[in-house]
Amino acid sequence: MILEETTSVNAPAEDIYHFFGAMDENYERWHPDHIEFRWVSGDGLETGAEAYFEERIAGELQRKTVRFTEVIPNRYIEFKPTSWLVGMLMPSLSFTIDPATDGCDFTQRIKVRTGPIGARLNRREFDAVREHMTAEGENLKRILESEATSTV
């Protein structure tokens, strides 16, 4: 199963990519339920770098350390949990930045390993994750579009 959310952002791909490159500065303003983000190893947004983050989803504290497995500047960012147990259930997360007429389409994807019974049993949790992703997309749009108008 793939949880997916796409948001149209009236900003260049470089601005979206830079936002994620400076995640240590942007994480808490990206979503009110984001608590902490820090780079653990590597030199920022690059393949092999690791980051730790905490967030609340549906009131539950989530803590994850992830390793960036593919980074294509201004286009694609993929990362995977470093915990083998978390990775068994959630093998990868990604951000895709696709050029569009008035900016870019920003797509978040979370791959989840579950069958139909697991999807049904965990429907509330998955719905909460989708709601969180939607808010992240809308907040990214608001932040980047307001910064673009303030610099014109």
Tab-separated table of N, CA, C and O in Angstrom, residues 20 23 30 75-79 93-97 106-109 136:
chain	number	residue	atom	x	y	z
A	20	PHE	N	13.843	21.520	2.008
A	20	PHE	CA	14.205	20.248	2.629
A	20	PHE	C	15.686	20.172	2.965
A	20	PHE	O	16.064	19.528	3.937
A	23	MET	N	16.115	21.522	6.448
A	23	MET	CA	15.062	20.986	7.307
A	23	MET	C	15.329	21.226	8.787
A	23	MET	O	14.392	21.394	9.559
A	30	TRP	N	7.072	23.738	9.551
A	30	TRP	CA	6.401	23.001	8.501
A	30	TRP	C	5.068	22.425	8.975
A	30	TRP	O	4.105	22.373	8.229
A	75	ARG	N	14.386	17.415	-7.728
A	75	ARG	CA	13.475	16.442	-8.337
A	75	ARG	C	12.966	15.366	-7.384
A	75	ARG	O	11.784	15.054	-7.388
A	76	TYR	N	13.876	14.754	-6.591
A	76	TYR	CA	13.476	13.553	-5.864
A	76	TYR	C	14.327	13.353	-4.613
A	76	TYR	O	15.551	13.512	-4.659
A	77	ILE	N	13.652	12.975	-3.510
A	77	ILE	CA	14.330	12.670	-2.250
A	77	ILE	C	13.688	11.397	-1.704
A	77	ILE	O	12.470	11.342	-1.521
A	78	GLU	N	14.495	10.377	-1.461
A	78	GLU	CA	13.981	9.136	-0.879
A	78	GLU	C	14.767	8.799	0.366
A	78	GLU	O	15.988	8.972	0.405
A	79	PHE	N	14.075	8.311	1.380
A	79	PHE	CA	14.734	7.920	2.610
A	79	PHE	C	14.055	6.706	3.210
A	79	PHE	O	12.889	6.428	2.922
A	93	LEU	N	10.077	6.226	2.245
A	93	LEU	CA	9.310	7.464	2.145
A	93	LEU	C	9.991	8.286	1.056
A	93	LEU	O	11.214	8.204	0.896
A	94	SER	N	9.212	9.076	0.331
A	94	SER	CA	9.837	9.880	-0.714
A	94	SER	C	9.075	11.165	-0.963
A	94	SER	O	7.885	11.286	-0.643
A	95	PHE	N	9.806	12.120	-1.525
A	95	PHE	CA	9.259	13.391	-1.978
A	95	PHE	C	9.639	13.539	-3.449
A	95	PHE	O	10.816	13.402	-3.798
A	96	THR	N	8.656	13.808	-4.298
A	96	THR	CA	8.907	14.044	-5.708
A	96	THR	C	8.488	15.465	-6.040
A	96	THR	O	7.423	15.915	-5.597
A	97	ILE	N	9.317	16.158	-6.790
A	97	ILE	CA	9.031	17.526	-7.220
A	97	ILE	C	8.944	17.508	-8.742
A	97	ILE	O	9.944	17.302	-9.425
A	106	PHE	N	4.204	18.796	-5.718
A	106	PHE	CA	5.000	18.171	-4.670
A	106	PHE	C	4.239	16.945	-4.189
A	106	PHE	O	3.112	17.058	-3.708
A	107	THR	N	4.839	15.761	-4.347
A	107	THR	CA	4.173	14.514	-3.967
A	107	THR	C	4.958	13.814	-2.870
A	107	THR	O	6.159	13.577	-3.011
A	108	GLN	N	4.257	13.491	-1.802
A	108	GLN	CA	4.807	12.708	-0.702
A	108	GLN	C	4.275	11.282	-0.842
A	108	GLN	O	3.093	11.088	-1.106
A	109	ARG	N	5.148	10.301	-0.652
A	109	ARG	CA	4.721	8.898	-0.690
A	109	ARG	C	5.334	8.150	0.488
A	109	ARG	O	6.520	8.321	0.781
A	136	GLU	N	0.921	18.941	5.817
A	136	GLU	CA	2.298	19.270	5.438
A	136	GLU	C	2.351	19.896	4.052
A	136	GLU	O	3.055	20.890	3.835
